[in-house]
Coordinates of N, CA and C and ligand atoms in Angstrom, one line a residue:
M1 N -3.3 26.2 -44.1 CA -4.7 26.8 -44.4 C -5.7 25.6 -44.6
L2 N -6.9 25.8 -44.2 CA -7.9 24.8 -44.4 C -8.4 24.8 -45.8
N3 N -8.5 23.6 -46.3 CA -9.0 23.4 -47.7 C -10.5 23.6 -47.7
K4 N -11.1 24.4 -48.5 CA -12.5 24.7 -48.4 C -13.3 24.0 -49.5
K5 N -12.7 23.1 -50.3 CA -13.4 22.5 -51.4 C -14.6 21.7 -51.0
W6 N -14.5 21.1 -49.8 CA -15.5 20.2 -49.3 C -16.9 20.9 -49.1
T7 N -16.8 22.2 -48.8 CA -18.0 23.0 -48.5 C -19.2 22.5 -49.4
I8 N -20.2 22.0 -48.7 CA -21.3 21.4 -49.4 C -22.2 22.6 -49.9
V9 N -22.5 22.6 -51.2 CA -23.4 23.6 -51.8 C -24.8 23.1 -52.0
D10 N -25.0 21.8 -52.0 CA -26.3 21.3 -52.2 C -26.3 19.9 -51.6
A11 N -27.4 19.6 -50.9 CA -27.5 18.3 -50.3 C -29.0 17.8 -50.3
G12 N -29.2 16.5 -50.4 CA -30.6 16.1 -50.4 C -30.7 14.6 -50.0
F13 N -31.9 14.3 -49.6 CA -32.1 12.9 -49.2 C -32.4 12.0 -50.4
V14 N -31.7 10.9 -50.5 CA -31.9 10.0 -51.7 C -32.9 8.9 -51.3
R15 N -32.6 8.1 -50.3 CA -33.5 7.0 -49.9 C -33.1 6.4 -48.6
G16 N -34.0 5.7 -48.0 CA -33.7 4.9 -46.8 C -33.6 3.4 -47.3
V17 N -32.6 2.7 -46.8 CA -32.3 1.4 -47.3 C -32.3 0.4 -46.2
T18 N -33.1 -0.7 -46.4 CA -33.2 -1.7 -45.3 C -32.6 -3.0 -45.7
A19 N -32.2 -3.2 -47.0 CA -31.7 -4.4 -47.4 C -30.6 -4.1 -48.5
P20 N -29.6 -5.0 -48.6 CA -28.4 -4.7 -49.4 C -28.8 -4.3 -50.9
D21 N -29.9 -5.0 -51.4 CA -30.2 -4.8 -52.8 C -30.9 -3.5 -53.0
E22 N -31.2 -2.7 -52.0 CA -31.8 -1.4 -52.1 C -30.7 -0.3 -52.2
L23 N -29.5 -0.7 -52.0 CA -28.4 0.3 -52.0 C -28.3 0.9 -53.5
P24 N -28.0 2.2 -53.6 CA -27.7 2.8 -54.9 C -26.6 2.0 -55.6
P25 N -26.6 1.9 -56.9 CA -25.6 1.2 -57.6 C -24.2 1.9 -57.2
P26 N -23.2 1.1 -57.1 CA -21.9 1.6 -56.6 C -21.2 2.5 -57.7
A27 N -21.5 3.8 -57.7 CA -21.0 4.7 -58.7 C -20.3 5.8 -58.0
L28 N -21.0 6.6 -57.3 CA -20.4 7.8 -56.6 C -19.6 7.3 -55.4
A29 N -18.6 8.1 -55.0 CA -17.8 7.9 -53.8 C -18.8 8.1 -52.6
E30 N -18.6 7.2 -51.6 CA -19.5 7.3 -50.4 C -18.6 7.5 -49.1
V31 N -19.2 8.3 -48.2 CA -18.6 8.4 -46.9 C -19.7 8.0 -45.9
A32 N -19.4 7.1 -45.0 CA -20.4 6.6 -44.1 C -20.2 7.1 -42.7
F33 N -21.3 7.3 -42.0 CA -21.3 7.9 -40.6 C -21.9 6.8 -39.7
A34 N -21.1 6.4 -38.7 CA -21.6 5.4 -37.8 C -21.5 5.9 -36.3
G35 N -22.3 5.3 -35.4 CA -22.1 5.6 -34.0 C -23.3 5.0 -33.2
R36 N -23.1 5.0 -31.9 CA -24.1 4.4 -31.1 C -25.4 5.3 -31.1
S37 N -26.5 4.7 -30.9 CA -27.8 5.4 -30.8 C -27.7 6.6 -29.9
N38 N -28.3 7.7 -30.4 CA -28.4 8.9 -29.6 C -27.1 9.6 -29.3
V39 N -26.1 9.2 -30.0 CA -24.7 9.8 -29.7 C -24.7 11.3 -30.3
G40 N -25.6 11.6 -31.2 CA -25.5 13.0 -31.8 C -25.1 13.0 -33.2
K41 N -25.3 11.8 -33.9 CA -24.9 11.6 -35.3 C -25.7 12.5 -36.2
S42 N -27.0 12.5 -36.0 CA -27.9 13.3 -37.0 C -27.5 14.8 -36.9
S43 N -27.4 15.2 -35.6 CA -27.0 16.7 -35.5 C -25.7 17.0 -36.1
L44 N -24.7 16.1 -36.0 CA -23.4 16.2 -36.6 C -23.5 16.3 -38.1
L45 N -24.3 15.4 -38.7 CA -24.4 15.4 -40.1 C -25.1 16.7 -40.6
N46 N -26.1 17.2 -39.9 CA -26.7 18.5 -40.3 C -25.6 19.6 -40.2
A47 N -24.8 19.6 -39.1 CA -23.8 20.6 -39.0 C -22.8 20.6 -40.1
L48 N -22.4 19.4 -40.6 CA -21.5 19.2 -41.7 C -22.1 19.7 -43.0
L49 N -23.4 19.3 -43.1 CA -24.1 19.7 -44.4 C -24.6 21.1 -44.4
G50 N -24.4 21.8 -43.3 CA -24.9 23.2 -43.2 C -26.4 23.3 -43.3
R51 N -27.1 22.3 -42.8 CA -28.6 22.3 -42.8 C -29.1 22.1 -41.4
T52 N -30.3 22.7 -41.2 CA -30.8 22.6 -39.8 C -31.4 21.2 -39.5
N53 N -32.2 20.7 -40.5 CA -32.8 19.4 -40.2 C -33.0 18.5 -41.4
L54 N -32.0 18.4 -42.2 CA -32.1 17.5 -43.4 C -32.1 16.1 -42.8
V55 N -31.3 15.9 -41.8 CA -31.2 14.6 -41.2 C -32.0 14.7 -39.9
R56 N -33.0 13.9 -39.7 CA -33.9 14.1 -38.6 C -33.3 13.7 -37.3
T57 N -33.3 14.7 -36.4 CA -32.6 14.5 -35.1 C -33.7 14.1 -34.0
G58 N -33.2 13.7 -32.9 CA -34.0 13.5 -31.7 C -35.0 12.3 -31.9
R59 N -34.8 11.4 -32.8 CA -35.7 10.2 -32.9 C -35.5 9.4 -31.6
A60 N -36.5 8.6 -31.3 CA -36.4 7.7 -30.1 C -35.2 6.8 -30.4
P61 N -34.4 6.5 -29.4 CA -33.2 5.7 -29.7 C -33.7 4.3 -30.2
G62 N -33.0 3.8 -31.2 CA -33.2 2.5 -31.7 C -34.3 2.4 -32.7
T63 N -34.9 3.5 -33.1 CA -36.0 3.5 -34.1 C -35.5 3.5 -35.5
T64 N -34.2 3.9 -35.7 CA -33.7 4.1 -37.1 C -33.0 2.8 -37.5
R65 N -33.6 1.9 -38.1 CA -32.9 0.7 -38.5 C -32.6 0.7 -40.0
Q66 N -32.8 1.9 -40.6 CA -32.4 1.9 -42.0 C -31.2 2.7 -42.2
L67 N -30.6 2.5 -43.3 CA -29.4 3.3 -43.7 C -29.9 4.4 -44.6
N68 N -29.6 5.6 -44.2 CA -30.2 6.8 -45.0 C -29.1 7.3 -45.9
V69 N -29.4 7.5 -47.1 CA -28.5 7.9 -48.1 C -28.8 9.4 -48.5
F70 N -27.7 10.2 -48.5 CA -27.9 11.6 -48.9 C -26.9 11.9 -50.0
T71 N -27.3 12.8 -50.9 CA -26.4 13.2 -51.9 C -25.9 14.6 -51.5
A72 N -24.6 14.8 -51.8 CA -24.0 16.1 -51.4 C -23.1 16.5 -52.6
K73 N -23.2 17.8 -52.9 CA -22.4 18.3 -54.0 C -21.4 19.3 -53.4
A74 N -20.1 19.1 -53.6 CA -19.1 20.0 -53.1 C -19.0 21.3 -54.0
A75 N -18.3 22.3 -53.4 CA -18.2 23.6 -54.1 C -17.6 23.5 -55.5
D76 N -16.7 22.5 -55.7 CA -16.1 22.3 -57.0 C -16.9 21.4 -57.9
G77 N -18.1 21.0 -57.5 CA -19.0 20.3 -58.4 C -18.9 18.8 -58.2
L78 N -18.0 18.3 -57.4 CA -17.9 16.9 -57.1 C -19.1 16.4 -56.3
E79 N -19.7 15.3 -56.8 CA -20.9 14.7 -56.1 C -20.5 13.5 -55.4
L80 N -21.0 13.4 -54.2 CA -20.7 12.2 -53.4 C -21.9 11.8 -52.6
L81 N -21.9 10.6 -52.0 CA -23.0 10.2 -51.2 C -22.6 10.1 -49.7
L82 N -23.4 10.6 -48.8 CA -23.2 10.5 -47.4 C -24.2 9.5 -46.9
V83 N -23.7 8.5 -46.2 CA -24.5 7.4 -45.8 C -24.6 7.4 -44.2
D84 N -25.8 7.6 -43.7 CA -26.0 7.6 -42.3 C -26.4 6.2 -41.8
L85 N -25.5 5.5 -41.2 CA -25.8 4.2 -40.8 C -26.7 4.1 -39.5
P86 N -27.4 3.0 -39.4 CA -28.3 3.0 -38.2 C -27.5 3.0 -36.9
G87 N -27.9 3.7 -35.9 CA -27.3 3.7 -34.6 C -27.3 2.4 -34.0
Y88 N -26.2 2.0 -33.4 CA -26.1 0.7 -32.8 C -26.0 0.7 -31.3
G89 N -26.2 -0.4 -30.7 CA -26.0 -0.5 -29.2 C -27.2 -0.2 -28.4
Y90 N -28.4 -0.1 -29.0 CA -29.5 0.3 -28.1 C -30.1 -1.0 -27.5
A91 N -30.0 -1.1 -26.2 CA -30.2 -2.3 -25.4 C -31.6 -2.9 -25.6
A92 N -32.6 -2.0 -25.7 CA -34.0 -2.4 -25.7 C -34.5 -3.1 -27.0
V93 N -33.6 -3.2 -28.0 CA -34.0 -3.9 -29.2 C -33.9 -5.4 -29.1
P94 N -34.9 -6.1 -29.6 CA -34.9 -7.6 -29.4 C -33.6 -8.1 -30.1
K95 N -33.1 -9.2 -29.5 CA -31.8 -9.7 -30.0 C -31.7 -10.1 -31.5
A96 N -32.8 -10.7 -31.9 CA -32.8 -11.2 -33.3 C -32.7 -10.0 -34.3
M97 N -33.5 -9.0 -33.9 CA -33.5 -7.8 -34.8 C -32.1 -7.1 -34.7
K98 N -31.6 -7.1 -33.5 CA -30.3 -6.4 -33.4 C -29.2 -7.1 -34.2
R99 N -29.2 -8.4 -34.2 CA -28.3 -9.2 -35.0 C -28.4 -8.9 -36.5
E100 N -29.7 -8.9 -36.9 CA -30.0 -8.7 -38.3 C -29.4 -7.4 -38.8
W101 N -29.6 -6.3 -38.0 CA -29.2 -5.0 -38.4 C -27.7 -4.8 -38.3
Q102 N -27.1 -5.5 -37.3 CA -25.7 -5.4 -37.2 C -25.0 -6.2 -38.3
D103 N -25.6 -7.3 -38.7 CA -25.0 -8.0 -39.9 C -25.0 -7.1 -41.1
F104 N -26.2 -6.4 -41.3 CA -26.3 -5.6 -42.5 C -25.3 -4.5 -42.5
L105 N -25.1 -3.8 -41.3 CA -24.1 -2.8 -41.1 C -22.7 -3.3 -41.4
W106 N -22.4 -4.5 -40.8 CA -21.1 -5.1 -40.9 C -20.8 -5.4 -42.4
D107 N -21.8 -6.0 -43.1 CA -21.6 -6.3 -44.5 C -21.3 -5.0 -45.3
Y108 N -22.1 -4.0 -45.0 CA -21.9 -2.7 -45.7 C -20.5 -2.2 -45.5
V109 N -20.1 -2.0 -44.3 CA -18.8 -1.4 -44.1 C -17.6 -2.2 -44.5
T110 N -17.8 -3.6 -44.6 CA -16.6 -4.4 -44.9 C -16.6 -4.7 -46.4
T111 N -17.7 -4.5 -47.1 CA -17.7 -5.0 -48.6 C -18.1 -3.9 -49.6
R112 N -18.6 -2.7 -49.1 CA -19.0 -1.7 -50.1 C -17.8 -1.1 -50.8
S113 N -17.8 -1.4 -52.2 CA -16.6 -1.0 -52.9 C -16.4 0.5 -53.1
T114 N -17.5 1.3 -53.0 CA -17.4 2.7 -53.2 C -17.3 3.5 -51.9
L115 N -17.2 2.8 -50.8 CA -17.0 3.5 -49.5 C -15.6 3.9 -49.4
I116 N -15.3 5.3 -49.4 CA -14.0 5.8 -49.4 C -13.4 6.0 -48.0
G117 N -14.4 6.1 -47.0 CA -13.9 6.4 -45.6 C -15.1 6.3 -44.7
L118 N -14.8 6.2 -43.4 CA -15.8 6.0 -42.4 C -15.6 7.1 -41.3
V119 N -16.7 7.7 -40.9 CA -16.7 8.6 -39.8 C -17.4 7.9 -38.6
V120 N -16.7 7.8 -37.5 CA -17.3 7.2 -36.3 C -17.5 8.3 -35.3
V121 N -18.8 8.4 -34.9 CA -19.2 9.5 -34.0 C -19.3 8.9 -32.6
V122 N -18.5 9.5 -31.7 CA -18.6 9.1 -30.3 C -18.9 10.3 -29.4
D123 N -19.4 10.0 -28.2 CA -19.7 11.1 -27.2 C -18.4 11.4 -26.5
A124 N -18.0 12.7 -26.6 CA -16.7 13.2 -26.1 C -16.6 12.8 -24.6
R125 N -17.7 12.7 -23.9 CA -17.7 12.5 -22.4 C -17.4 11.0 -22.2
H126 N -17.8 10.1 -23.1 CA -17.7 8.7 -22.9 C -16.6 8.0 -23.7
G127 N -16.1 8.6 -24.7 CA -15.1 8.0 -25.6 C -15.5 6.8 -26.3
L128 N -14.6 6.0 -26.7 CA -14.9 4.8 -27.5 C -15.5 3.7 -26.7
K129 N -16.6 3.1 -27.3 CA -17.2 1.9 -26.6 C -16.8 0.7 -27.4
S130 N -17.1 -0.5 -26.8 CA -16.7 -1.7 -27.5 C -17.3 -1.9 -28.9
L131 N -18.5 -1.5 -29.1 CA -19.1 -1.6 -30.4 C -18.5 -0.7 -31.4
D132 N -18.0 0.4 -31.0 CA -17.2 1.3 -31.9 C -15.9 0.6 -32.3
E133 N -15.3 0.0 -31.4 CA -14.0 -0.7 -31.7 C -14.3 -1.9 -32.5
D134 N -15.4 -2.6 -32.3 CA -15.7 -3.8 -33.2 C -15.8 -3.3 -34.6
L135 N -16.6 -2.2 -34.8 CA -16.8 -1.7 -36.2 C -15.4 -1.3 -36.8
L136 N -14.6 -0.6 -36.0 CA -13.3 -0.2 -36.5 C -12.4 -1.5 -36.9
S137 N -12.6 -2.5 -36.1 CA -11.8 -3.7 -36.4 C -12.2 -4.4 -37.7
G138 N -13.5 -4.1 -38.1 CA -14.0 -4.6 -39.4 C -13.5 -3.8 -40.6
F139 N -13.4 -2.5 -40.3 CA -13.2 -1.5 -41.4 C -11.7 -1.3 -41.7
L140 N -10.9 -1.2 -40.6 CA -9.5 -0.7 -40.8 C -8.6 -1.6 -41.7
P141 N -8.9 -3.0 -41.7 CA -8.1 -3.8 -42.6 C -8.2 -3.3 -44.1
S142 N -9.3 -2.6 -44.4 CA -9.4 -2.1 -45.8 C -8.3 -1.0 -46.2
G143 N -7.7 -0.5 -45.2 CA -6.7 0.5 -45.4 C -7.3 1.9 -45.7
R144 N -8.6 2.0 -45.6 CA -9.3 3.3 -45.9 C -9.3 4.2 -44.6
P145 N -9.4 5.5 -44.8 CA -9.3 6.4 -43.6 C -10.6 6.4 -42.8
V146 N -10.3 6.7 -41.5 CA -11.4 6.8 -40.5 C -11.2 8.2 -39.8
L147 N -12.3 8.9 -39.6 CA -12.3 10.1 -38.7 C -13.2 9.8 -37.5
I148 N -12.6 9.9 -36.3 CA -13.5 9.8 -35.1 C -13.8 11.2 -34.7
L149 N -15.1 11.5 -34.6 CA -15.5 12.8 -34.1 C -16.1 12.6 -32.7
A150 N -15.5 13.3 -31.8 CA -15.9 13.2 -30.4 C -16.9 14.4 -30.2
T151 N -18.2 14.1 -30.3 CA -19.2 15.2 -30.3 C -19.7 15.5 -28.9
K152 N -20.5 16.5 -28.9 CA -21.1 17.1 -27.6 C -19.9 17.6 -26.7
S153 N -18.8 18.0 -27.4 CA -17.7 18.5 -26.6 C -17.9 19.8 -26.0
D154 N -19.1 20.5 -26.4 CA -19.5 21.7 -25.7 C -19.8 21.4 -24.2
K155 N -20.0 20.2 -23.9 CA -20.3 19.8 -22.5 C -19.1 19.7 -21.6
L156 N -17.9 19.8 -22.3 CA -16.7 19.7 -21.5 C -15.9 21.0 -21.6
N157 N -15.0 21.2 -20.6 CA -14.2 22.4 -20.6 C -13.0 22.1 -21.5
V158 N -12.2 23.2 -21.8 CA -11.1 23.0 -22.7 C -10.1 21.9 -22.4
A159 N -9.8 21.8 -21.1 CA -8.8 20.8 -20.7 C -9.5 19.4 -20.8
E160 N -10.7 19.3 -20.5 CA -11.4 18.0 -20.6 C -11.5 17.5 -22.0
R161 N -11.8 18.5 -22.9 CA -11.9 18.2 -24.3 C -10.6 17.7 -24.9
R162 N -9.5 18.3 -24.5 CA -8.2 17.9 -25.0 C -7.9 16.5 -24.4
A163 N -8.3 16.2 -23.2 CA -8.0 14.9 -22.6 C -8.9 13.9 -23.2
A164 N -10.1 14.2 -23.6 CA -11.0 13.3 -24.2 C -10.4 12.8 -25.6
A165 N -10.0 13.8 -26.4 CA -9.4 13.4 -27.7 C -8.1 12.6 -27.6
A166 N -7.3 13.0 -26.6 CA -6.0 12.3 -26.4 C -6.3 10.9 -25.9
G167 N -7.3 10.7 -25.0 CA -7.6 9.4 -24.5 C -8.1 8.4 -25.7
I168 N -8.9 9.0 -26.6 CA -9.3 8.2 -27.7 C -8.1 7.8 -28.6
R169 N -7.3 8.8 -28.8 CA -6.1 8.6 -29.6 C -5.2 7.4 -29.1
R170 N -5.0 7.5 -27.7 CA -4.2 6.5 -27.1 C -4.8 5.1 -27.2
R171 N -6.1 5.0 -27.0 CA -6.8 3.8 -27.1 C -6.7 3.1 -28.5
I172 N -6.9 4.0 -29.5 CA -6.8 3.6 -30.9 C -5.4 3.0 -31.2
D173 N -4.3 3.8 -30.8 CA -3.0 3.4 -31.0 C -2.7 2.0 -30.4
L174 N -3.2 1.9 -29.2 CA -2.9 0.7 -28.4 C -3.6 -0.5 -29.0
R175 N -4.9 -0.3 -29.4 CA -5.7 -1.5 -29.9 C -5.3 -1.8 -31.4
F176 N -5.0 -0.8 -32.2 CA -4.9 -1.1 -33.6 C -3.5 -1.0 -34.2
G177 N -2.5 -0.7 -33.4 CA -1.2 -0.7 -33.9 C -1.0 0.0 -35.2
E178 N -0.4 -0.6 -36.2 CA -0.1 0.1 -37.5 C -1.3 0.6 -38.2
Q179 N -2.4 -0.1 -38.0 CA -3.6 0.4 -38.7 C -4.1 1.7 -38.1
A180 N -3.6 2.1 -37.0 CA -4.1 3.3 -36.3 C -3.7 4.6 -37.1
T181 N -2.7 4.4 -38.0 CA -2.2 5.6 -38.7 C -3.3 6.1 -39.7
A182 N -4.3 5.3 -40.0 CA -5.4 5.7 -40.9 C -6.5 6.4 -40.1
V183 N -6.3 6.6 -38.8 CA -7.4 7.1 -38.0 C -7.0 8.6 -37.5
A184 N -7.9 9.5 -37.7 CA -7.8 10.8 -37.2 C -8.9 11.0 -36.1
V185 N -8.5 11.8 -35.1 CA -9.5 12.0 -34.0 C -9.7 13.5 -33.8
Q186 N -10.9 14.0 -33.7 CA -11.2 15.4 -33.6 C -12.4 15.6 -32.7
A187 N -12.2 16.6 -31.8 CA -13.3 17.0 -30.9 C -14.3 17.8 -31.8
F188 N -15.6 17.7 -31.4 CA -16.6 18.2 -32.3 C -17.8 18.7 -31.4
S189 N -18.6 19.7 -31.9 CA -19.9 20.0 -31.3 C -20.8 20.5 -32.3
A190 N -21.9 19.8 -32.4 CA -23.0 20.3 -33.4 C -23.6 21.6 -32.9
S191 N -23.6 21.8 -31.6 CA -24.2 23.0 -31.0 C -23.4 24.2 -31.2
S192 N -22.1 24.1 -31.0 CA -21.2 25.3 -31.1 C -20.5 25.3 -32.5
R193 N -20.6 24.3 -33.2 CA -20.0 24.1 -34.5 C -18.4 24.0 -34.4
A194 N -18.0 23.8 -33.1 CA -16.5 23.5 -32.9 C -16.1 22.3 -33.7
G195 N -15.0 22.3 -34.4 CA -14.5 21.1 -35.1 C -15.1 21.0 -36.5
V196 N -16.1 21.8 -36.9 CA -16.7 21.6 -38.3 C -15.6 21.8 -39.4
E197 N -14.9 22.9 -39.2 CA -13.9 23.2 -40.3 C -12.8 22.1 -40.3
A198 N -12.3 21.7 -39.2 CA -11.3 20.7 -39.1 C -11.8 19.4 -39.7
A199 N -13.1 19.0 -39.4 CA -13.6 17.8 -40.0 C -13.8 17.9 -41.5
D200 N -14.2 19.1 -42.0 CA -14.3 19.4 -43.4 C -13.0 19.1 -44.1
A201 N -11.9 19.7 -43.5 CA -10.6 19.6 -44.1 C -10.1 18.1 -44.2
E202 N -10.4 17.4 -43.1 CA -10.0 16.0 -43.1 C -10.8 15.2 -44.2
L203 N -12.1 15.4 -44.2 CA -12.9 14.7 -45.2 C -12.5 15.1 -46.6
D204 N -12.1 16.3 -46.8 CA -11.8 16.8 -48.2 C -10.6 16.0 -48.7
G205 N -9.7 15.6 -47.8 CA -8.5 14.9 -48.2 C -8.8 13.5 -48.7
W206 N -10.1 13.0 -48.4 CA -10.5 11.6 -48.8 C -11.0 11.6 -50.2
L207 N -11.4 12.8 -50.7 CA -12.2 12.8 -51.9 C -11.4 12.5 -53.2
P208 N -12.0 11.7 -54.1 CA -11.2 11.3 -55.3 C -11.3 12.5 -56.3
R209 N -10.1 13.0 -56.5 CA -10.1 14.2 -57.5 C -9.0 13.9 -58.5
A210 N -9.3 14.3 -59.8 CA -8.4 14.1 -60.9 C -7.1 14.9 -60.6
Ligands
GDP1 P1 -28.5 10.5 -33.1 O1 -29.6 9.5 -32.5 O2 -27.1 9.9 -32.9 O3 -28.8 10.8 -34.5 O4 -28.5 11.8 -32.2 P2 -29.2 13.2 -32.4 O5 -28.5 14.0 -33.3 O6 -30.7 13.0 -32.6 O7 -29.0 13.8 -30.9 C1 -29.3 13.2 -29.7 C2 -29.5 14.2 -28.6 O8 -28.2 14.9 -28.4 C3 -30.5 15.4 -29.0 O9 -31.2 15.7 -27.8 C4 -29.5 16.5 -29.4 O10 -30.1 17.8 -29.2 C5 -28.3 16.3 -28.5 N1 -27.0 16.7 -29.2 C6 -26.6 16.3 -30.4 N2 -25.4 16.9 -30.7 C7 -25.1 17.7 -29.6 C8 -24.0 18.6 -29.3 O11 -23.0 18.8 -30.1 N3 -24.0 19.2 -28.1 C9 -25.0 19.0 -27.2 N4 -24.9 19.6 -26.0 N5 -26.1 18.2 -27.5 C10 -26.1 17.6 -28.7

């Protein structure tokens, strides 16, 4: 049976962060969401939060260079932070700017002490890209869990959806060996809400509870 504790009863925007010293003090547990620009990350966050537009969707690719922090309260009263990382891989961004924001992202995922797990959003039709794998290679040595959500799966039929998730799984196992056991893969759709409950159940298992 699926664990329902994760169900978010309240969520709100805390702040946009453009430099490490603007991050909230490391107190509450954090779950970060990463993915390539325009992959569907904002829509996915709204679907998980049960809100229509708390996280602004449809922004021009590459315009979000800040890390957006949201607070979320689970049904059992547990408070946590959800951190929407800037989308990466947008080609039209000048190189220097790209490097600066990728350094910031990298520092955050590799050193943030309160980060309990990472959600990597990929397009179900395209699977893992090299930047996704780079990010995973920085995060997996921490031993913390990762959930890969293959979104826009409504654009695939059932067989294709299954093949997409299996292909990502194979790639992860091949590339990351033993560290791959910390990674779960799930097909998702913000449009049809397919995969929302399974993602909730996975994330619930990450939460620190007495
Ligand atoms: P972000 O840049 O990664 O935050 O992506 P957005 O959430 O803004 O979505 C980018 C585009 O993909 C928008 O046009 C969305 O309507 C569309 N989109 C997002 N999620 C889904 C989905 O699950 N299914 C489909 N068909 N389209 C989606």
